[in-house]
mmCIF file of C-alpha atoms in Angstrom:
data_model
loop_
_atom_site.group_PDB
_atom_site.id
_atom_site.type_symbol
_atom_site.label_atom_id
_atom_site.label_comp_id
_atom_site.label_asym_id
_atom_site.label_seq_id
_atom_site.Cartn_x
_atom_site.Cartn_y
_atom_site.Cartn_z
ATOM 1 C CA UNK A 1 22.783 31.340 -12.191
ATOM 2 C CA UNK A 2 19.799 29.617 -11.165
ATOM 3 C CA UNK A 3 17.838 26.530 -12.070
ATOM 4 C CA UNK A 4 14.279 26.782 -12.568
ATOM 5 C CA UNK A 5 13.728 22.658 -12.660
ATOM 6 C CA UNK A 6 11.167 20.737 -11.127
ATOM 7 C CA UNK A 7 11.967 18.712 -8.339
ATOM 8 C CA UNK A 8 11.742 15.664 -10.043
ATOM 9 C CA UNK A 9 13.853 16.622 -12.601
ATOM 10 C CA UNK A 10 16.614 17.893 -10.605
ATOM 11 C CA UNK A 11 16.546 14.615 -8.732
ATOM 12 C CA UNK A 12 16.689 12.479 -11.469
ATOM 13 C CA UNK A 13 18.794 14.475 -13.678
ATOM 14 C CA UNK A 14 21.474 15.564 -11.010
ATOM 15 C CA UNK A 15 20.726 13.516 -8.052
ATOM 16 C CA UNK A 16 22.662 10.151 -6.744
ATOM 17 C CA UNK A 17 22.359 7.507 -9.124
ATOM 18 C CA UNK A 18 23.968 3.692 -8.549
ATOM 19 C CA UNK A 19 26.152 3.105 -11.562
ATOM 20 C CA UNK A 20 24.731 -0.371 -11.929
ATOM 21 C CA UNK A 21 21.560 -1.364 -10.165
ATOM 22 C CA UNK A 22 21.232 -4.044 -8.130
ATOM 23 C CA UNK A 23 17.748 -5.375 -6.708
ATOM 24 C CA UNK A 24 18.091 -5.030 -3.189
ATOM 25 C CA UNK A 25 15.524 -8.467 -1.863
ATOM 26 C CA UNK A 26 14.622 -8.730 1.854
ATOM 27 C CA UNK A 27 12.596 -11.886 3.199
ATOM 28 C CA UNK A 28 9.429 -11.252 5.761
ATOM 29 C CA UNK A 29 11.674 -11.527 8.581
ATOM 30 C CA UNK A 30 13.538 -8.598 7.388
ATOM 31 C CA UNK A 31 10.455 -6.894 6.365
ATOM 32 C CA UNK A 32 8.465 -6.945 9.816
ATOM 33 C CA UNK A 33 12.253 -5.705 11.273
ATOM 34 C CA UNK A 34 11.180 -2.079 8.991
ATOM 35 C CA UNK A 35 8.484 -1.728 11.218
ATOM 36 C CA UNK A 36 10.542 -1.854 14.105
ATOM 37 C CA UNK A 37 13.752 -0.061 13.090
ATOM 38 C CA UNK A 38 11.474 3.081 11.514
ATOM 39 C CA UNK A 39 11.283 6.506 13.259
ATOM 40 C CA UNK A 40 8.148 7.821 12.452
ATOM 41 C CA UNK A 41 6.061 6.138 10.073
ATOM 42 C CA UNK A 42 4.976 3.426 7.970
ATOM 43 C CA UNK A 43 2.200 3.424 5.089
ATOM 44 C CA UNK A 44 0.620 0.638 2.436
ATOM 45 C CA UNK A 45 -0.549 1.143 -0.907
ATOM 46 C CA UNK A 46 -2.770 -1.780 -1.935
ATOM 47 C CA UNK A 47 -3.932 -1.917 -5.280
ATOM 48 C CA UNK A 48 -4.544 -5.773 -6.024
ATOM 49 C CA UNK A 49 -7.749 -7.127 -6.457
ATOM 50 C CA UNK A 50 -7.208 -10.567 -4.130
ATOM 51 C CA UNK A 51 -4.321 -11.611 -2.009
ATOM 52 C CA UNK A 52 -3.522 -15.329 -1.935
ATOM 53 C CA UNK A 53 -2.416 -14.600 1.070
ATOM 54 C CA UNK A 54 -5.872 -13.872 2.350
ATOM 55 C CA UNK A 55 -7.785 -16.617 0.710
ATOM 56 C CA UNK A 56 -5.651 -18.935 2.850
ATOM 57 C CA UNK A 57 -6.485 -17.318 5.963
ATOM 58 C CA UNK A 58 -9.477 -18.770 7.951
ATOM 59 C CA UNK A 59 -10.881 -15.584 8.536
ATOM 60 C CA UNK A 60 -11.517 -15.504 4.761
ATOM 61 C CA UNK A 61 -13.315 -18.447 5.069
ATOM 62 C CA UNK A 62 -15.315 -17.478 7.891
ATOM 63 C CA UNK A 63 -16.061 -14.094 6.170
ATOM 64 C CA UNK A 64 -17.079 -16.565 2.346
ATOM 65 C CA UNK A 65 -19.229 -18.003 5.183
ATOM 66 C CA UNK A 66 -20.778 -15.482 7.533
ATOM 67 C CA UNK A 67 -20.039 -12.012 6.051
ATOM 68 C CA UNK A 68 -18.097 -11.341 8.983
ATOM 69 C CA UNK A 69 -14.122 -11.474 8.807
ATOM 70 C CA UNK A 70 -12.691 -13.376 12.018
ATOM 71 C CA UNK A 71 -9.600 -11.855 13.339
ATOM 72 C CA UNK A 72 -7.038 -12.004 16.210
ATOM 73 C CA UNK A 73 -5.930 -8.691 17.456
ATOM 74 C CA UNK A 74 -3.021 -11.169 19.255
ATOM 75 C CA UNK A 75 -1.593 -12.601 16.342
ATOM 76 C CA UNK A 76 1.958 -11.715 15.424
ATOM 77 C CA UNK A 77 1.153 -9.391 12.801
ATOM 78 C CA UNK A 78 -1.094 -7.067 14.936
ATOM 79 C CA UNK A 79 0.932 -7.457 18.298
ATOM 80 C CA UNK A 80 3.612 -5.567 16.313
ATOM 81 C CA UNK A 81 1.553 -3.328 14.476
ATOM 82 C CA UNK A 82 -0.002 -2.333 17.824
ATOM 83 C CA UNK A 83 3.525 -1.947 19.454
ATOM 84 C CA UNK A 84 4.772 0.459 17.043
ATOM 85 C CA UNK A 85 1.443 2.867 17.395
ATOM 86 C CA UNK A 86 1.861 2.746 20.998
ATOM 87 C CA UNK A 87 5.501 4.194 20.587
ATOM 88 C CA UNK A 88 3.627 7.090 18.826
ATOM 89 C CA UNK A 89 4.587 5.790 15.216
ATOM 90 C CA UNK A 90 1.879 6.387 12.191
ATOM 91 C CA UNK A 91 1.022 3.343 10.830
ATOM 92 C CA UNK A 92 -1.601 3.705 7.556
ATOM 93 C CA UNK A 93 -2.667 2.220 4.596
ATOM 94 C CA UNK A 94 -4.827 3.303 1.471
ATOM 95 C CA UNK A 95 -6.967 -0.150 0.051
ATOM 96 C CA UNK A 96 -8.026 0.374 -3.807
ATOM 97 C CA UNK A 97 -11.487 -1.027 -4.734
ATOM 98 C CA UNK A 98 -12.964 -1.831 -7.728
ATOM 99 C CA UNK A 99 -16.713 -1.219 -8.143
ATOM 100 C CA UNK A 100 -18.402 -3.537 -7.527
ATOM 101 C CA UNK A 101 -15.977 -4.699 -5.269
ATOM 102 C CA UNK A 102 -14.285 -8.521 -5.339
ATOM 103 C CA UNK A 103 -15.223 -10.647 -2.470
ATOM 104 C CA UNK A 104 -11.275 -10.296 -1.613
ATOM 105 C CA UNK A 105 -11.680 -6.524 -1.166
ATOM 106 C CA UNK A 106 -14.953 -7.226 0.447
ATOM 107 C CA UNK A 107 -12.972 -9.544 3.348
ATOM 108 C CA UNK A 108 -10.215 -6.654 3.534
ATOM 109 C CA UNK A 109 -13.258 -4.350 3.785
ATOM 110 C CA UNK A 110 -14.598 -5.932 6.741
ATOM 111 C CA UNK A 111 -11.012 -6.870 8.502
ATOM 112 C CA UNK A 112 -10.332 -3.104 8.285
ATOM 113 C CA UNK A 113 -11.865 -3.008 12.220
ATOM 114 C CA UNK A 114 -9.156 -5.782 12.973
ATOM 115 C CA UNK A 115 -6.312 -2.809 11.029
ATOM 116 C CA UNK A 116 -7.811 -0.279 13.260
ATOM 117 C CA UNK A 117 -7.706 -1.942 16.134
ATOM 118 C CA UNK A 118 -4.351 -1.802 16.492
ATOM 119 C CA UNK A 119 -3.979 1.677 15.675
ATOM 120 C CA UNK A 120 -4.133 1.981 12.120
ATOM 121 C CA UNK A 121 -4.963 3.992 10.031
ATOM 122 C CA UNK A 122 -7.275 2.878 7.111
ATOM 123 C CA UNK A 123 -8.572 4.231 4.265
ATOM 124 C CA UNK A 124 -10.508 3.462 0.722
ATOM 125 C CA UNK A 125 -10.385 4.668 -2.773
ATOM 126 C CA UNK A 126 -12.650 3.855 -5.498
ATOM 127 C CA UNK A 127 -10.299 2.627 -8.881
ATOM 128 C CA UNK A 128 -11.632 4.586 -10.622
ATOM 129 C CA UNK A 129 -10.922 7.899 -8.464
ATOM 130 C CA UNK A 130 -7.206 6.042 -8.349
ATOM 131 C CA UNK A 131 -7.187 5.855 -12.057
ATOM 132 C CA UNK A 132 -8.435 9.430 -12.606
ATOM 133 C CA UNK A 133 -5.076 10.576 -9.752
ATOM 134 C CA UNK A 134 -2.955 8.429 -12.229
ATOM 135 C CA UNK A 135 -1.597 6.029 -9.663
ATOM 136 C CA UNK A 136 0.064 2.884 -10.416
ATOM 137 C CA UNK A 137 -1.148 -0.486 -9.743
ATOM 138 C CA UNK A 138 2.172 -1.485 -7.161
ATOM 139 C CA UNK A 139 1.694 -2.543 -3.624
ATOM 140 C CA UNK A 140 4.351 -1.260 -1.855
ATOM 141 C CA UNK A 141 4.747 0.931 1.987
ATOM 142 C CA UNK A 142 6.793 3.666 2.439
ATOM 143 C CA UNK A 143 8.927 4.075 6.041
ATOM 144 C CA UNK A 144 10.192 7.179 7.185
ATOM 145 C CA UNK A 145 9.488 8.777 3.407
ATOM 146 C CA UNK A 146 13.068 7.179 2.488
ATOM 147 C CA UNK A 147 12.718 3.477 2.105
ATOM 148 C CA UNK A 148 10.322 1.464 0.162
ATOM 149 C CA UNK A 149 9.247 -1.966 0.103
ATOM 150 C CA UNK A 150 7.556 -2.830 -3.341
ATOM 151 C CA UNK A 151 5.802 -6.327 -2.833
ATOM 152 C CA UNK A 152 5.674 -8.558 -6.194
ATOM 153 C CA UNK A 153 2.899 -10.521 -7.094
ATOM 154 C CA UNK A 154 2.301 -13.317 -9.732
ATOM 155 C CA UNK A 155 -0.838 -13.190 -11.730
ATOM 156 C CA UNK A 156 -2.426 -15.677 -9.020
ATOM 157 C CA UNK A 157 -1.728 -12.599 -6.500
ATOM 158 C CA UNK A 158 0.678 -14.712 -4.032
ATOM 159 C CA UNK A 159 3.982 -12.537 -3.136
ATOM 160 C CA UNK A 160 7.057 -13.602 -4.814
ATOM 161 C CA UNK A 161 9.230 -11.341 -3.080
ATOM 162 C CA UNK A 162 9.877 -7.650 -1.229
ATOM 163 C CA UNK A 163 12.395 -5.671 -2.764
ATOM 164 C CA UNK A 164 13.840 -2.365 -1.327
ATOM 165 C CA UNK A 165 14.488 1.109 -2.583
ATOM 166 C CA UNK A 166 16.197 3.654 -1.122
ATOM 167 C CA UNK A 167 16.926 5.831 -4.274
ATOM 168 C CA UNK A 168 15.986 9.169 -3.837
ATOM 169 C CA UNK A 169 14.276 9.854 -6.981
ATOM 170 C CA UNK A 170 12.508 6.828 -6.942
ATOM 171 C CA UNK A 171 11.766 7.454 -3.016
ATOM 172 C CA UNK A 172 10.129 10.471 -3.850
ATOM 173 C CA UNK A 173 7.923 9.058 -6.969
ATOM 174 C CA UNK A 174 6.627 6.628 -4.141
ATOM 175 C CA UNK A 175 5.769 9.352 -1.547
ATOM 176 C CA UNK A 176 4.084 11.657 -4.278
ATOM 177 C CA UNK A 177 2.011 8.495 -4.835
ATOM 178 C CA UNK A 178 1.010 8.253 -1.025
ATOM 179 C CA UNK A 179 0.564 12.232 -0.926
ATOM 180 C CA UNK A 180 -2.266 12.073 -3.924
ATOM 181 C CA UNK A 181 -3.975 8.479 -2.766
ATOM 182 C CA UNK A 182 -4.229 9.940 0.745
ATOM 183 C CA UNK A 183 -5.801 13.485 -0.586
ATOM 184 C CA UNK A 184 -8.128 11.280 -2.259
ATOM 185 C CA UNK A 185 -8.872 8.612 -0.109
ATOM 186 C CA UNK A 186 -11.733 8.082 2.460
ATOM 187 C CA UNK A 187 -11.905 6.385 5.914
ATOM 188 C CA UNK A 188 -12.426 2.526 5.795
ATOM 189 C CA UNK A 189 -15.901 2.854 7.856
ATOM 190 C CA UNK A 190 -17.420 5.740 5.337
ATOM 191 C CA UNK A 191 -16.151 3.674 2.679
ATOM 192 C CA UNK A 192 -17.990 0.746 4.044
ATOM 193 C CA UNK A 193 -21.169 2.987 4.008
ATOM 194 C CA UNK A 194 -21.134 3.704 0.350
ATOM 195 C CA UNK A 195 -20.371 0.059 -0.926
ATOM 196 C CA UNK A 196 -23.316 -1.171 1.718
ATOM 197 C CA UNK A 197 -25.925 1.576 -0.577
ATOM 198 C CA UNK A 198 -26.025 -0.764 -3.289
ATOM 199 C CA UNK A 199 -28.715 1.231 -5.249
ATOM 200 C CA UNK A 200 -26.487 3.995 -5.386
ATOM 201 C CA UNK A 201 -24.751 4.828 -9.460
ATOM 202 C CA UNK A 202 -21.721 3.093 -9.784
ATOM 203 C CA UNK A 203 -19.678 6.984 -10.111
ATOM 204 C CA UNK A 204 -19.838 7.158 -6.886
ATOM 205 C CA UNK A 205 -19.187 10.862 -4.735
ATOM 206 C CA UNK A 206 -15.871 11.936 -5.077
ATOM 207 C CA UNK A 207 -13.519 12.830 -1.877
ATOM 208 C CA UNK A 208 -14.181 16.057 -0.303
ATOM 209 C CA UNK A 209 -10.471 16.616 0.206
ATOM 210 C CA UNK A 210 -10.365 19.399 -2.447
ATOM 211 C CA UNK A 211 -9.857 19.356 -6.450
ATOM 212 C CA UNK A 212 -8.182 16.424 -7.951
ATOM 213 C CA UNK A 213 -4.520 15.411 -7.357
ATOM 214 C CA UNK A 214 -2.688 13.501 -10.112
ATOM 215 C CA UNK A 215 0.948 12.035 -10.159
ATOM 216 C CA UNK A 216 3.433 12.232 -12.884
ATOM 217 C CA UNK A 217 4.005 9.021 -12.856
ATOM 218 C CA UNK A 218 6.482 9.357 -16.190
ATOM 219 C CA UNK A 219 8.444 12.435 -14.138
ATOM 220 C CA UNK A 220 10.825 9.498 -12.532
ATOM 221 C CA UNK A 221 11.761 6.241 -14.699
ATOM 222 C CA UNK A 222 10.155 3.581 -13.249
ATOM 223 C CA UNK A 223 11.929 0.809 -11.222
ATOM 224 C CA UNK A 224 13.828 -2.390 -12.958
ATOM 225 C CA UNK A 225 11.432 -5.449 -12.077
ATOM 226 C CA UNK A 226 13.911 -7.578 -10.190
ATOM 227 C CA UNK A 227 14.645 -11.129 -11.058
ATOM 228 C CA UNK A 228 12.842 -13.993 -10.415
ATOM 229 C CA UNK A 229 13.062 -15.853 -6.991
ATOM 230 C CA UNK A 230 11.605 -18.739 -5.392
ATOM 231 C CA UNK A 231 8.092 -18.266 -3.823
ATOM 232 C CA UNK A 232 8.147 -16.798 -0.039
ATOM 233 C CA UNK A 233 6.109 -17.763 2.786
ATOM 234 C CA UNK A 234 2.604 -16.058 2.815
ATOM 235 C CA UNK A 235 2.453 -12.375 4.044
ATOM 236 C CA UNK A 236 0.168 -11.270 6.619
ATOM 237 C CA UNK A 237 -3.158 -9.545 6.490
#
């Protein structure tokens, strides 16, 4: 006898489940440690349209000033970033953008060079492409395509907390999510081109990568939002 299931379903219909789920909360210390303990890889979904984060940052305020983001490829942040590409590790990260964009996607826009720089790699999406693939609006990265760190936000977009999944069917809802936003998504740099043609329709061109790639998105239940918790220490750009 066979079983002619999806994936999905056979995952969440006969694969591991916890009897009682517990949120599983990490602090940034723990969180920059993923990037070291990982194998092979490391990618970023973000989908927010400001980071609190960022408007804290004096680079934001010398990019609100000059239109140029300052950055420090010797900061903490991009010292480890930089380590783990050197060990031959992917590092990546798809930015969502609304049209037009907000000056906080603009800044992230323009501090893309300071991402690359330490060997990621960046790329764009248009919402509206992102809406059309069906992916959710979560900021979360994926390590080694089994463990996910889903970053919460309050409605004034500063992070209230990292919580970790290592379910399997959730796992995989998370890296079908990466699969279609990377299909989809363009390099930062060609990205930058289109926003900076300003008389150009606001439907903009759609990726060449081939005809369009959605996500079931209902095919795995979505995660249980995890408790409340005390504000954490900003996160870095």
């Amino acid at each position: 006898m066979t079983l002619d299931l999806p994936v999905n379903e056979l995952l969440v219909n006969h694969g591991p489940k916890e009897v009682t789920r517990v949120p599983h909360l990490i602090d940034l210390e723990e969180f920059g440690r993923l990037f070291e303990t990982s194998e092979h890889s490391a990618w970023h979904l973000e989908t927010r349209r400001g980071y609190a984060s960022d408007r804290e940052d004096p680079s934001y305020a010398a990019f609100i000033a000059t239109g140029t983001a300052a950055w420090d490829t010797d900061n903490a942040w991009c010292t480890n970033i930089r380590r783990q590409t050197s060990l031959g590790k992917y590092v990546g990260r798809v930015r969502v953008v609304d049209d037009p964009p907000t000056t906080g996607q603009l800044f992230l826009l323009d501090y893309a060079k300071c991402n690359a720089a330490t060997g990621e790699d960046v790329r764009n999406l248009w919402r509206a492409e992102a809406m059309r693939a069906r992916l959710p609006g979560e900021d979360f990265w994926i390590f080694d395509s089994r463990l996910v760190a889903v970053l919460d936000f309050d409605d004034d977009d500063t992070l209230l907390g990292i919580e970790v999944i290592t379910e399997p069917a959730q796992v995989l809802r998370y890296c079908q999510v990466r699969d279609a936003a990377m299909h989809h998504a363009i390099a930062y740099d060609e990205f930058a081109a289109q926003v900076a043609r300003t008389d150009e329709p606001a439907v903009r061109t759609p990726s060449p990568a081939g005809p369009l790639l959605t996500v079931d998105v209902a095919a795995v239940p979505p995660r249980t939002p995890p408790p409340p918790r005390p504000p954490t220490p900003p996160l870095p750009t």
